PDB file of C-alpha atoms in Angstrom:
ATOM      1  CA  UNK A   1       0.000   0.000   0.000  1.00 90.00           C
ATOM      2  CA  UNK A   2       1.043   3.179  -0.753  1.00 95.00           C
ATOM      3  CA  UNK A   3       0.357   6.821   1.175  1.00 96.00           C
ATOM      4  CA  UNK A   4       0.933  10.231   0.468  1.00 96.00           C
ATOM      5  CA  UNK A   5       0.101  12.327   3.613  1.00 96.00           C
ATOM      6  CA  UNK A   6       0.001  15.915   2.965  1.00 96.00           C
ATOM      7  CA  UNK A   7       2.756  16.183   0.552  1.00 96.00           C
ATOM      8  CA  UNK A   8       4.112  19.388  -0.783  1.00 96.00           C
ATOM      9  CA  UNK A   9       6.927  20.192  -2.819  1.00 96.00           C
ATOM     10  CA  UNK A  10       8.270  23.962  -4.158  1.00 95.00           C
ATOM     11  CA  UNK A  11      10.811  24.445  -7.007  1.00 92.00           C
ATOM     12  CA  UNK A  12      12.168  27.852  -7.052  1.00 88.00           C
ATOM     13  CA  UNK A  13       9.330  29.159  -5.304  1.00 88.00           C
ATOM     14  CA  UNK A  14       6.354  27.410  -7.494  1.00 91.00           C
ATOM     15  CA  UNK A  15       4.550  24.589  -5.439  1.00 93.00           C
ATOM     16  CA  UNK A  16       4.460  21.781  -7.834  1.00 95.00           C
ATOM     17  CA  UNK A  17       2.799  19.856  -5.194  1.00 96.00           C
ATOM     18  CA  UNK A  18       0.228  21.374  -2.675  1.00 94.00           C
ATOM     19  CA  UNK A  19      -0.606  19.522   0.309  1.00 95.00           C
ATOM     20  CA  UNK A  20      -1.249  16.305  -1.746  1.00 95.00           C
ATOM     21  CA  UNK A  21      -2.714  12.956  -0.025  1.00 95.00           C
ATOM     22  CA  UNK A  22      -3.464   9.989  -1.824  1.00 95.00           C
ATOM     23  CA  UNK A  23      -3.932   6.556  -0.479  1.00 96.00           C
ATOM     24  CA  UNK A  24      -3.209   3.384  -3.073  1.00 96.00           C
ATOM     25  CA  UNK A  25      -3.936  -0.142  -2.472  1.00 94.00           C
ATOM     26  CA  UNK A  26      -2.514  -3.399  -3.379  1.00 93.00           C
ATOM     27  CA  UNK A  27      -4.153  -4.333  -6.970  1.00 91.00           C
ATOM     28  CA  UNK A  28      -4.734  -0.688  -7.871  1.00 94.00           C
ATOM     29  CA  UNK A  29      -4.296  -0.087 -11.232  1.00 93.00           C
ATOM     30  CA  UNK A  30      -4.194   3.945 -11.840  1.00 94.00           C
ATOM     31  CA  UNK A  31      -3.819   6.360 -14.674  1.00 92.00           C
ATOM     32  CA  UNK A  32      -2.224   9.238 -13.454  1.00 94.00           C
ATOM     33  CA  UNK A  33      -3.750  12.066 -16.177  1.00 91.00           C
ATOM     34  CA  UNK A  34      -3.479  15.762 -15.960  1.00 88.00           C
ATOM     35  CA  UNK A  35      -1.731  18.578 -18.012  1.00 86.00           C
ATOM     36  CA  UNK A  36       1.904  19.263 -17.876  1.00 86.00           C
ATOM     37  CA  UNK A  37       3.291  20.718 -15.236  1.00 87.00           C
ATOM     38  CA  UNK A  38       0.020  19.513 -12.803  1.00 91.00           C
ATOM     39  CA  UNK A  39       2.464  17.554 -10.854  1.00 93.00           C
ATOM     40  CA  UNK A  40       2.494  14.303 -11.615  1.00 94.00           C
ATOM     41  CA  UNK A  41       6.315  13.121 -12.473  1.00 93.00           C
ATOM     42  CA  UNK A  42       6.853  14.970  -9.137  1.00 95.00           C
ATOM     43  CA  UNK A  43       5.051  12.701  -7.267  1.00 96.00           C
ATOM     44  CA  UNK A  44       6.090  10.048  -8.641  1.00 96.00           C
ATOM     45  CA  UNK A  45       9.793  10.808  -7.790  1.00 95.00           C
ATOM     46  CA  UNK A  46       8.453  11.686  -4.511  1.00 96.00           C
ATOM     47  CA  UNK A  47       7.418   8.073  -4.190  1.00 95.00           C
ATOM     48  CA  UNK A  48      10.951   6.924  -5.730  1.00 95.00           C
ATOM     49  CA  UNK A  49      12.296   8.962  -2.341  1.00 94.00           C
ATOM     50  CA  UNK A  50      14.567  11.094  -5.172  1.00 94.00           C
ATOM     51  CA  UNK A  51      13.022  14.514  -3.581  1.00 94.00           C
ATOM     52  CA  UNK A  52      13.164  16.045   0.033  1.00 94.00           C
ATOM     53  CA  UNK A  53       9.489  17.206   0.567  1.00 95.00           C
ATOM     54  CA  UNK A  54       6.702  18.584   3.093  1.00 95.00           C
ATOM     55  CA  UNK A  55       4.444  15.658   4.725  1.00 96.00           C
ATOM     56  CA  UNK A  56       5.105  12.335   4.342  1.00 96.00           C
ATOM     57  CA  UNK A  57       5.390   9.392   1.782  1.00 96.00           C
ATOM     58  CA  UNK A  58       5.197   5.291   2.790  1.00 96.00           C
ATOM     59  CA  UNK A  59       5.263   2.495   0.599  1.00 95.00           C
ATOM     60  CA  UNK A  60       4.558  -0.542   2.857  1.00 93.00           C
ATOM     61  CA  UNK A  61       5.077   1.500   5.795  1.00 93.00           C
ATOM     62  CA  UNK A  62       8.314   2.272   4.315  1.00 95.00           C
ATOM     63  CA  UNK A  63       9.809   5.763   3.928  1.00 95.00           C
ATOM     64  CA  UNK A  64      11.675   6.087   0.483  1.00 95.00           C
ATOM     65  CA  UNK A  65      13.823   8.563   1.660  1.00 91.00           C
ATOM     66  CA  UNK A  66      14.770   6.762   5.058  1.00 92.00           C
ATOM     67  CA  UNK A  67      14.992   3.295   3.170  1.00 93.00           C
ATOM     68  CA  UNK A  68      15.339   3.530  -1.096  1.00 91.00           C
ATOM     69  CA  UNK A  69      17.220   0.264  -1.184  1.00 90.00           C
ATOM     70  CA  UNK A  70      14.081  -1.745   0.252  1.00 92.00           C
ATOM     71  CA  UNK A  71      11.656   0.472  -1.559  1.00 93.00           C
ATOM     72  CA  UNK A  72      13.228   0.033  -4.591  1.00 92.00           C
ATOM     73  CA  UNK A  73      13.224  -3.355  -4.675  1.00 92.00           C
ATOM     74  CA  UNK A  74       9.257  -3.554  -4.758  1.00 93.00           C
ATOM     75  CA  UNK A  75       9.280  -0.890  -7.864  1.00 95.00           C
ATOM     76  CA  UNK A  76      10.036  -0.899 -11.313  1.00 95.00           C
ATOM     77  CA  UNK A  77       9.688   2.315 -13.064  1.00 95.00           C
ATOM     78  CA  UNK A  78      10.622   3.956 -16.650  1.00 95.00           C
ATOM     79  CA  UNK A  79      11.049   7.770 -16.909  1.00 92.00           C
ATOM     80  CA  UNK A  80       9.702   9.904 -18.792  1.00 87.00           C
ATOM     81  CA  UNK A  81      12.752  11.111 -19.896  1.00 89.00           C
ATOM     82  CA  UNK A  82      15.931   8.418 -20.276  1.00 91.00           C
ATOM     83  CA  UNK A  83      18.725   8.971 -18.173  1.00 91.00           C
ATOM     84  CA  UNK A  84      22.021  10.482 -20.216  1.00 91.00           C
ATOM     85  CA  UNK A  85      24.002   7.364 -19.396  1.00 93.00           C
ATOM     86  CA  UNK A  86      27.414   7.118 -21.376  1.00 93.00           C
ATOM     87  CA  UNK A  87      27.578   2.927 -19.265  1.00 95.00           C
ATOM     88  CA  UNK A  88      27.358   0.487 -22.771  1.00 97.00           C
ATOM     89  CA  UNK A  89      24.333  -1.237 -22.970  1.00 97.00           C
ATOM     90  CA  UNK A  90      25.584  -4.833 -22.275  1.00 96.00           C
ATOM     91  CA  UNK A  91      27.142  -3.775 -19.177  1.00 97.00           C
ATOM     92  CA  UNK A  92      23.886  -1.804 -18.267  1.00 96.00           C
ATOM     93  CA  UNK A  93      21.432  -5.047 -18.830  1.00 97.00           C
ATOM     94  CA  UNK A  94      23.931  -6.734 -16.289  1.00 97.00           C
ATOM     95  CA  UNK A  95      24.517  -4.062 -13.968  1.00 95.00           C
ATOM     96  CA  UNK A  96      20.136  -3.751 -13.773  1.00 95.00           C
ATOM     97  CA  UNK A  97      20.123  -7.976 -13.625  1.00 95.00           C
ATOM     98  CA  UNK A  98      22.040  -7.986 -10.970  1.00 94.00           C
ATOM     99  CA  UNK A  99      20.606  -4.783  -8.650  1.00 91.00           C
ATOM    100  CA  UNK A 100      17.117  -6.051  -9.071  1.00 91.00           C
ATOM    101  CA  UNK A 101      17.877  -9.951  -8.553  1.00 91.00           C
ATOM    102  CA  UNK A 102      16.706 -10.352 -12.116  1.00 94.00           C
ATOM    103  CA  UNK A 103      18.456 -12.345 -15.136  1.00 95.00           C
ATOM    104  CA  UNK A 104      20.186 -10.737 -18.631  1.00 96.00           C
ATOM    105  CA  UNK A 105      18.260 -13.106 -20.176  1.00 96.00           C
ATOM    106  CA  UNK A 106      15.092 -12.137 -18.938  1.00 95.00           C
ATOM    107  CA  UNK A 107      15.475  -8.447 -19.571  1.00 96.00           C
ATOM    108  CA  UNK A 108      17.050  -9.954 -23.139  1.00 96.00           C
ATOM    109  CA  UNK A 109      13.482 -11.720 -23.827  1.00 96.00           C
ATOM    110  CA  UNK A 110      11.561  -8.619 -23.024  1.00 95.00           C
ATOM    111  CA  UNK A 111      13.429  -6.390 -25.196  1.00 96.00           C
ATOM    112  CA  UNK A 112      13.308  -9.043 -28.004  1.00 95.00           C
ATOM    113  CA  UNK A 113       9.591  -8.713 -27.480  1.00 93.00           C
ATOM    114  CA  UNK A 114       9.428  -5.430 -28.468  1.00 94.00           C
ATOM    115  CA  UNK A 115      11.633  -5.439 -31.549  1.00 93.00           C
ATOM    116  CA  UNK A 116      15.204  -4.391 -29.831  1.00 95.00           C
ATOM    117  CA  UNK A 117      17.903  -7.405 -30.238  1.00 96.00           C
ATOM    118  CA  UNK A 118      20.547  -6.667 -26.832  1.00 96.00           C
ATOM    119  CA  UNK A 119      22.889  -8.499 -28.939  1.00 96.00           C
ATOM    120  CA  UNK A 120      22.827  -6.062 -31.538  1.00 96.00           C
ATOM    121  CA  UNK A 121      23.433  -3.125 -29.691  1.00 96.00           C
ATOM    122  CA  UNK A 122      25.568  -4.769 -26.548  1.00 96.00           C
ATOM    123  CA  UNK A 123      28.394  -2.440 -27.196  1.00 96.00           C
ATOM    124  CA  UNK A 124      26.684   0.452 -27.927  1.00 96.00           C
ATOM    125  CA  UNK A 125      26.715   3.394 -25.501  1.00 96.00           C
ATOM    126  CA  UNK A 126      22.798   3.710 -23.890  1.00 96.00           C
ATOM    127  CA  UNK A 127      22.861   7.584 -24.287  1.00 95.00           C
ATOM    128  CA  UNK A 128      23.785   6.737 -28.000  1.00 95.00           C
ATOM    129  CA  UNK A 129      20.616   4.454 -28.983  1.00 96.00           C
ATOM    130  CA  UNK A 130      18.003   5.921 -30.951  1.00 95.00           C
ATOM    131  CA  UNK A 131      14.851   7.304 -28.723  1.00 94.00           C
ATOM    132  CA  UNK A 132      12.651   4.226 -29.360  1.00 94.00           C
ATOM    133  CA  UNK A 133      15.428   2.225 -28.869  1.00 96.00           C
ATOM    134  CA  UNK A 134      16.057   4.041 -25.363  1.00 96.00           C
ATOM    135  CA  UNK A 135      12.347   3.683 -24.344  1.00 96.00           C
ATOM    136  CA  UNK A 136      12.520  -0.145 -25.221  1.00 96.00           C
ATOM    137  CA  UNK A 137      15.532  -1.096 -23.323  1.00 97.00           C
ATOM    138  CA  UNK A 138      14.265   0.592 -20.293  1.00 97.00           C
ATOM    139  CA  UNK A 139      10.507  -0.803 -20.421  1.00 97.00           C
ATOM    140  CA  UNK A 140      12.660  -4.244 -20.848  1.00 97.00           C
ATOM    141  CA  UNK A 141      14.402  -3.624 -17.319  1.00 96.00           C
ATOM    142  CA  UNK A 142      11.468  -2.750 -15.663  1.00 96.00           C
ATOM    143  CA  UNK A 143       9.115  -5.689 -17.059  1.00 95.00           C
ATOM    144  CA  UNK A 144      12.102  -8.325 -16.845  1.00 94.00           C
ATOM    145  CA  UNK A 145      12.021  -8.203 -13.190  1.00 94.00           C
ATOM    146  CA  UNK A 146       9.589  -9.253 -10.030  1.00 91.00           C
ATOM    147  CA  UNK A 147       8.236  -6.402  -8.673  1.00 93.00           C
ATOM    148  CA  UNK A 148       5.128  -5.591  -6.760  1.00 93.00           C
ATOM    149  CA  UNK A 149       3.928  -1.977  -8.100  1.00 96.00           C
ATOM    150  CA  UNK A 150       4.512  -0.825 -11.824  1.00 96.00           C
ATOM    151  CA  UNK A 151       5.402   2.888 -12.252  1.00 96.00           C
ATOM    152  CA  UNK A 152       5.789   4.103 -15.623  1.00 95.00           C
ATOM    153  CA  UNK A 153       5.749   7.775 -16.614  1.00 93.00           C
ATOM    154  CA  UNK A 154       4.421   8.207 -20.284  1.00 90.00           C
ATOM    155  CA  UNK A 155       5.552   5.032 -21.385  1.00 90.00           C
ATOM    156  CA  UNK A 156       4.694   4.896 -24.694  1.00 88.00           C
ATOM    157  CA  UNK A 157       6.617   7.818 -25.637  1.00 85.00           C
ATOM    158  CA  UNK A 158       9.047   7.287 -28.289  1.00 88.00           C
ATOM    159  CA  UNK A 159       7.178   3.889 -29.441  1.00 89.00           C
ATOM    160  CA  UNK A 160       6.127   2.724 -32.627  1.00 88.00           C
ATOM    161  CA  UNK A 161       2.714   1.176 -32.668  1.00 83.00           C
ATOM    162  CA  UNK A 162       3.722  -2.396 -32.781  1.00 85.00           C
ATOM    163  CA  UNK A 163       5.653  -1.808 -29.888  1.00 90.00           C
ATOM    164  CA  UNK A 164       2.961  -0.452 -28.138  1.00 87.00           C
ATOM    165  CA  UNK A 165       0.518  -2.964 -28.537  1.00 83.00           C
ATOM    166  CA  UNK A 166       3.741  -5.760 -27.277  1.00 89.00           C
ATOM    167  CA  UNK A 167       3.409  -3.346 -23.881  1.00 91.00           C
ATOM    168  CA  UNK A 168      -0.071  -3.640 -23.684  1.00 87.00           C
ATOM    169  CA  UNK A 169       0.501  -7.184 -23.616  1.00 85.00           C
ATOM    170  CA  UNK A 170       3.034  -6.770 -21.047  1.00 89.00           C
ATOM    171  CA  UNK A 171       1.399  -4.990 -18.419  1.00 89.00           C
ATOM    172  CA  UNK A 172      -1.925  -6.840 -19.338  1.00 84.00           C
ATOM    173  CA  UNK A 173      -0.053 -10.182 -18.259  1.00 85.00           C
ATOM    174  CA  UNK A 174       0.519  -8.149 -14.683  1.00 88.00           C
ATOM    175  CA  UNK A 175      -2.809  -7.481 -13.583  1.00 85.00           C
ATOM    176  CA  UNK A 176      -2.402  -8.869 -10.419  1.00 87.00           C
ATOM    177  CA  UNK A 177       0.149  -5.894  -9.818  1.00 92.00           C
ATOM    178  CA  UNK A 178      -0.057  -2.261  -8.147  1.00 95.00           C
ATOM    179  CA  UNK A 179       0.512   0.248 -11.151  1.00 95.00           C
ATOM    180  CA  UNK A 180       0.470   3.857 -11.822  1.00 96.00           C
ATOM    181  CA  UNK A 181       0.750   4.964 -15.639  1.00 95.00           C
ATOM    182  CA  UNK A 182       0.908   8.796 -16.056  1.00 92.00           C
ATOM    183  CA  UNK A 183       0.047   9.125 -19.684  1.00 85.00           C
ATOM    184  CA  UNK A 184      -1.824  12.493 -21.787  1.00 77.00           C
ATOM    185  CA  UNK A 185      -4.243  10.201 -23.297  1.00 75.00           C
ATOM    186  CA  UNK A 186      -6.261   8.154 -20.762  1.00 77.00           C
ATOM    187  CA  UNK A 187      -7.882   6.507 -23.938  1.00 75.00           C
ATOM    188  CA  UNK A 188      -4.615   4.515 -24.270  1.00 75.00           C
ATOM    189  CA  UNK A 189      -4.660   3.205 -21.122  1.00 80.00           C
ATOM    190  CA  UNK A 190      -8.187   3.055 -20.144  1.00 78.00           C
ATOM    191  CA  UNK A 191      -8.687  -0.694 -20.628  1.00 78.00           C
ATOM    192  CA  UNK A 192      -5.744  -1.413 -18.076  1.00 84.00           C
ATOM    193  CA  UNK A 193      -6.683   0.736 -15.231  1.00 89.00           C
ATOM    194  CA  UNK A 194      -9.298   0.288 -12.413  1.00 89.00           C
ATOM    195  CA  UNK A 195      -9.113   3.930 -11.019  1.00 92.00           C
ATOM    196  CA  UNK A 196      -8.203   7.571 -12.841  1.00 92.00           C
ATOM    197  CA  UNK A 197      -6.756  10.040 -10.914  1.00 93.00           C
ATOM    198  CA  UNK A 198      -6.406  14.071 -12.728  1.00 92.00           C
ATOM    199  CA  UNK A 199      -3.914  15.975 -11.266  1.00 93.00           C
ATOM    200  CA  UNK A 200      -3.864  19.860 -11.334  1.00 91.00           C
ATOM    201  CA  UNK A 201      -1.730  22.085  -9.650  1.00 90.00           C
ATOM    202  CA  UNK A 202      -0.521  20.011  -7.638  1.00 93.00           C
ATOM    203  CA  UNK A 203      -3.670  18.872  -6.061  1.00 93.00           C
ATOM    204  CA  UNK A 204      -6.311  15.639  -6.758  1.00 93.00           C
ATOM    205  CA  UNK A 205      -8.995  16.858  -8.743  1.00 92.00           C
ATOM    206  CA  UNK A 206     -10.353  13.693  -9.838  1.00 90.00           C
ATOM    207  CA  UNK A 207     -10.007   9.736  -8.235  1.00 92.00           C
ATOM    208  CA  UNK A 208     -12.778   7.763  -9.975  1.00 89.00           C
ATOM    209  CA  UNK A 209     -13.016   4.175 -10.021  1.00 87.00           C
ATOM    210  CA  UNK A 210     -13.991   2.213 -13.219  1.00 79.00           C
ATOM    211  CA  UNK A 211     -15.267  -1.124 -13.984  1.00 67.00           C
ATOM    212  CA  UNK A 212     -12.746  -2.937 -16.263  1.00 57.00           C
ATOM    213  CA  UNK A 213     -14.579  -3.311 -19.742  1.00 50.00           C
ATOM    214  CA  UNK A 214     -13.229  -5.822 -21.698  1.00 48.00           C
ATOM    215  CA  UNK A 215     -10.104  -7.967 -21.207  1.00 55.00           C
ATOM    216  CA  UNK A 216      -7.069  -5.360 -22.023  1.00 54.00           C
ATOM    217  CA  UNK A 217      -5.222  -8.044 -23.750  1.00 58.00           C
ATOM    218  CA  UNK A 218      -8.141  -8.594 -26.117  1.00 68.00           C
ATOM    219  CA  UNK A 219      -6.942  -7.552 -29.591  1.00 77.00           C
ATOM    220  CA  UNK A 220      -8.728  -6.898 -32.705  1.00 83.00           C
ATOM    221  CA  UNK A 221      -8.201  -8.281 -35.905  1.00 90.00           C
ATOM    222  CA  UNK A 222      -8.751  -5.711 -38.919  1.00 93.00           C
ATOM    223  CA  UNK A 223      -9.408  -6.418 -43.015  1.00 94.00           C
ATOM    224  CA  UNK A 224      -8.710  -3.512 -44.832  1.00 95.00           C
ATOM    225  CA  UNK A 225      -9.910  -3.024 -48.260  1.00 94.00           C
ATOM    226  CA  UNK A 226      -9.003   0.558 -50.576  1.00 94.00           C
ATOM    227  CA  UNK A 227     -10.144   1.901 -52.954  1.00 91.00           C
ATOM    228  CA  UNK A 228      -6.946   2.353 -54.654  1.00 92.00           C
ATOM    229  CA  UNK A 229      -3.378   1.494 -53.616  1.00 92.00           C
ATOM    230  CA  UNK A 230      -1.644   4.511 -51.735  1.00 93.00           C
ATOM    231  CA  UNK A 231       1.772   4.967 -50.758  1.00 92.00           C
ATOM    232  CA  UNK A 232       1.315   7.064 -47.902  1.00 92.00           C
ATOM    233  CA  UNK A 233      -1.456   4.541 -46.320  1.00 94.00           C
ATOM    234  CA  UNK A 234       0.868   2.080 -47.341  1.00 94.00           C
ATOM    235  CA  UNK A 235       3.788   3.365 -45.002  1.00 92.00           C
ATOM    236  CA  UNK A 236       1.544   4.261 -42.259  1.00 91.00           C
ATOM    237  CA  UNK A 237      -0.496   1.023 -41.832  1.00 93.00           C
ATOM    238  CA  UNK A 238       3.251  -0.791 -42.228  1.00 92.00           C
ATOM    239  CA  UNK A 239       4.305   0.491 -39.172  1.00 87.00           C
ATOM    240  CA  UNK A 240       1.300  -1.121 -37.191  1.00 89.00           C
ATOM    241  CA  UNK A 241       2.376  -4.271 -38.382  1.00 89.00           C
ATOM    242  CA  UNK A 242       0.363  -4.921 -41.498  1.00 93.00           C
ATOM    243  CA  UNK A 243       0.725  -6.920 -44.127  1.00 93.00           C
ATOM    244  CA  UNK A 244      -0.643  -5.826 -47.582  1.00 94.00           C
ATOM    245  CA  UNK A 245      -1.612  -7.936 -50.778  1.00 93.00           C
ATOM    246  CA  UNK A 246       0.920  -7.750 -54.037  1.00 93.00           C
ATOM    247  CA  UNK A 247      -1.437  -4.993 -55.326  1.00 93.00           C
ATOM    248  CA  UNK A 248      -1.166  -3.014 -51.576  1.00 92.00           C
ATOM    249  CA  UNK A 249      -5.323  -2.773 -51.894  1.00 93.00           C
ATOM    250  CA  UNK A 250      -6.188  -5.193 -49.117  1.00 94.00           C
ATOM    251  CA  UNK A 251      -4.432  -5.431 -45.876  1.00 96.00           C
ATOM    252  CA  UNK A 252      -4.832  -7.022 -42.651  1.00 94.00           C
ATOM    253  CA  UNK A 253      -3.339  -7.389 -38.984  1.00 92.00           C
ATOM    254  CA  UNK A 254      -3.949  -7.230 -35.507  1.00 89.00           C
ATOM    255  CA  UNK A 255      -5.162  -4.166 -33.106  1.00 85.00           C
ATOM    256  CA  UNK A 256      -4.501  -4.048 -29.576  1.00 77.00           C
ATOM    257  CA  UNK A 257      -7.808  -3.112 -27.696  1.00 70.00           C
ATOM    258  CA  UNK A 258      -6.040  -0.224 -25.336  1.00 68.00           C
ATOM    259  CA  UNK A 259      -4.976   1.416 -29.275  1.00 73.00           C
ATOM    260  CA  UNK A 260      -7.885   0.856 -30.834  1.00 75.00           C
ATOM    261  CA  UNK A 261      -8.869   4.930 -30.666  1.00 68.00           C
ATOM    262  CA  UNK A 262      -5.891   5.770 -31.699  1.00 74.00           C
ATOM    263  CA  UNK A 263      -5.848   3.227 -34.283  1.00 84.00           C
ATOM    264  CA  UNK A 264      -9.419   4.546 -35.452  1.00 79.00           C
ATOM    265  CA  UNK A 265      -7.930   8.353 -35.575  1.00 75.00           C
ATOM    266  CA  UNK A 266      -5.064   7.139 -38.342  1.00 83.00           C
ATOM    267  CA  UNK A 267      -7.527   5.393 -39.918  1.00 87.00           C
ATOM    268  CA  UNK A 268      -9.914   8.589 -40.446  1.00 82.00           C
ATOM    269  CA  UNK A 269      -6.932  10.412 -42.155  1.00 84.00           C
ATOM    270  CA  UNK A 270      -7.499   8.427 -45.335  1.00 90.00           C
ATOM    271  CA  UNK A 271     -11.369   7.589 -44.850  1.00 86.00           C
ATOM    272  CA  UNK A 272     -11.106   8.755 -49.035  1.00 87.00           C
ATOM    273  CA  UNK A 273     -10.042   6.026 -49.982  1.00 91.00           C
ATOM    274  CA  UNK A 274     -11.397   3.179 -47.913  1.00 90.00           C
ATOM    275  CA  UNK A 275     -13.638   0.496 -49.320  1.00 90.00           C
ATOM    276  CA  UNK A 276     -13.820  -1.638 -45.889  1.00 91.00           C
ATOM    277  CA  UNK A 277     -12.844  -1.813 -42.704  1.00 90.00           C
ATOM    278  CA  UNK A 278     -13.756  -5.115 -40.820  1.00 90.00           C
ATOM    279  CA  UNK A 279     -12.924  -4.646 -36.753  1.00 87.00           C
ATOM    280  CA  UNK A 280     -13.832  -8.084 -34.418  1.00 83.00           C
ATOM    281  CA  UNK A 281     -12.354  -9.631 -31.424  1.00 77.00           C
ATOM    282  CA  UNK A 282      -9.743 -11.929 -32.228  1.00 66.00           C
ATOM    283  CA  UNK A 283      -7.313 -13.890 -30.259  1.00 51.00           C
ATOM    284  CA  UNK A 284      -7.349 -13.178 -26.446  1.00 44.00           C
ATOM    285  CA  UNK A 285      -4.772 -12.033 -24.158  1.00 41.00           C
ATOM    286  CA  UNK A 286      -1.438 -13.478 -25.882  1.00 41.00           C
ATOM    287  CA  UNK A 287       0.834 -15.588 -23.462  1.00 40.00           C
ATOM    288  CA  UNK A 288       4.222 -14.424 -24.072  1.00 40.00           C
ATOM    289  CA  UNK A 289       5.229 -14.314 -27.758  1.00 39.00           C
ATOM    290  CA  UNK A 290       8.211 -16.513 -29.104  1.00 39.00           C
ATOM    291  CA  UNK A 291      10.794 -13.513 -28.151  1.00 36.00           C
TER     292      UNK A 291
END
């Protein structure tokens, strides 16, 4: 469990956080939403015990501050922003392996789940990987471990959509876990949470709880038929994973159900030259991939 007890916190004289309490249980699974600047990568570093602060933060009783070591161990968390590490990225899986009591080839599998080989770029410098690449490799360290609560600060930044529906598998297989996803489009996380809190100011301005609607590992397969062949559609739908016909006028793949508004929006771009669109459940929750 999780407690924020009157928490405030002033940069330079603007109170990012204003006398914030929040209480979140075991099995909570939150979107944190509000605009920038309403405070919510604060308190989540608050949480991570990287910030002195008014009032009081426990995680399992636990001050973060007092005790990061033990609280760490219970969290996994990707940043919003990746770290400017110059540490290669071989020596970085290991160095993560061994802090969190986790396996290279665990954190290997993960990555190789969503598209990034280690192998590949092993002897690469981290702070020289391409942004997706960045984002992948630290989702990877965080989901190739045991860890009771989830933290993840706009985590699909810097993904392509393939690799965003492979994390919505991921977290969908840890639903038995405590998480808090601060994302700018609660649509794309809706079907994982069980509460939304908005932030503003600083302050809680909404904590609603909602029924889960469907399975969030559900996915959707789609049949697309055109009109004519377009390059354009051609290149965008590619980078959802879709394959198209020789003559690039039918094409078909697989939706994850927390993209599928998103997913809907690119398709309404080129709504001039669709002939069909055919959206229905398909396979369920997928059970690990072949990595």
């Amino acid at each position: 469990m999780i407690e924020l007890k009157n928490v405030s916190k002033t940069f330079k004289r603007t109170r990012v956080l204003d006398d914030l309490s929040l209480l979140i249980r075991n099995g909570d699974r939150i979107a944190l939403i509000g605009s920038n600047g309403a405070g919510k990568t604060t308190m989540i570093r608050c949480l991570l015990g990287e910030y002195v602060h008014e009032g009081e933060v426990l995680v399992d009783g636990t001050s973060p501050r007092a005790a990061r070591t033990i609280v760490l161990q219970k969290i996994a968390f990707v940043p919003q922003m990746p770290p400017p590490l110059r540490m290669p990225v071989g020596e970085l899986v290991s160095f993560a392996a061994n802090l969190c009591h986790t396996t290279e080839e665990r954190i290997s599998e993960v990555a190789a789940r969503l598209g990034l080989s280690i192998a590949e770029v092993r002897r690469r410098p981290f702070m020289k990987l391409s942004g997706g690449q960045k984002q992948k490799l630290l989702i990877a360290i965080a989901m190739g471990r045991d860890a009771d609560v989830l933290i993840m600060d706009e985590p699909t930044a810097n993904l392509d959509p393939a690799a965003r529906q492979i994390l919505f598998d991921l977290l969908s297989e840890r639903l038995d876990k405590t998480m808090i996803i601060s994302s700018h489009r609660l649509e794309e996380v809706a079907m994982l949470v069980n509460r939304v809190i908005e932030m503003d100011r600083g302050k809680v301005v909404l904590d609603d709880r909602v029924e889960d609607a469907i399975d969030p590992g559900m996915k959707q397969e789609c049949v697309i038929g055109l009109r004519r062949p377009d390059a354009a559609f051609a290149k965008a739908i590619s980078e959802w994973g879709f394959s198209g016909s020789d003559d690039g006028s039918r094409w078909q793949g697989v939706v994850a159900g927390p993209d599928r508004l998103r997913f809907l929006g690119m398709m309404a771009r080129y709504a001039g030259i669709l002939a069909s669109l055919d959206m229905h459940d398909g396979a369920a929750r997928g059970g690990g991939g072949d990595g």
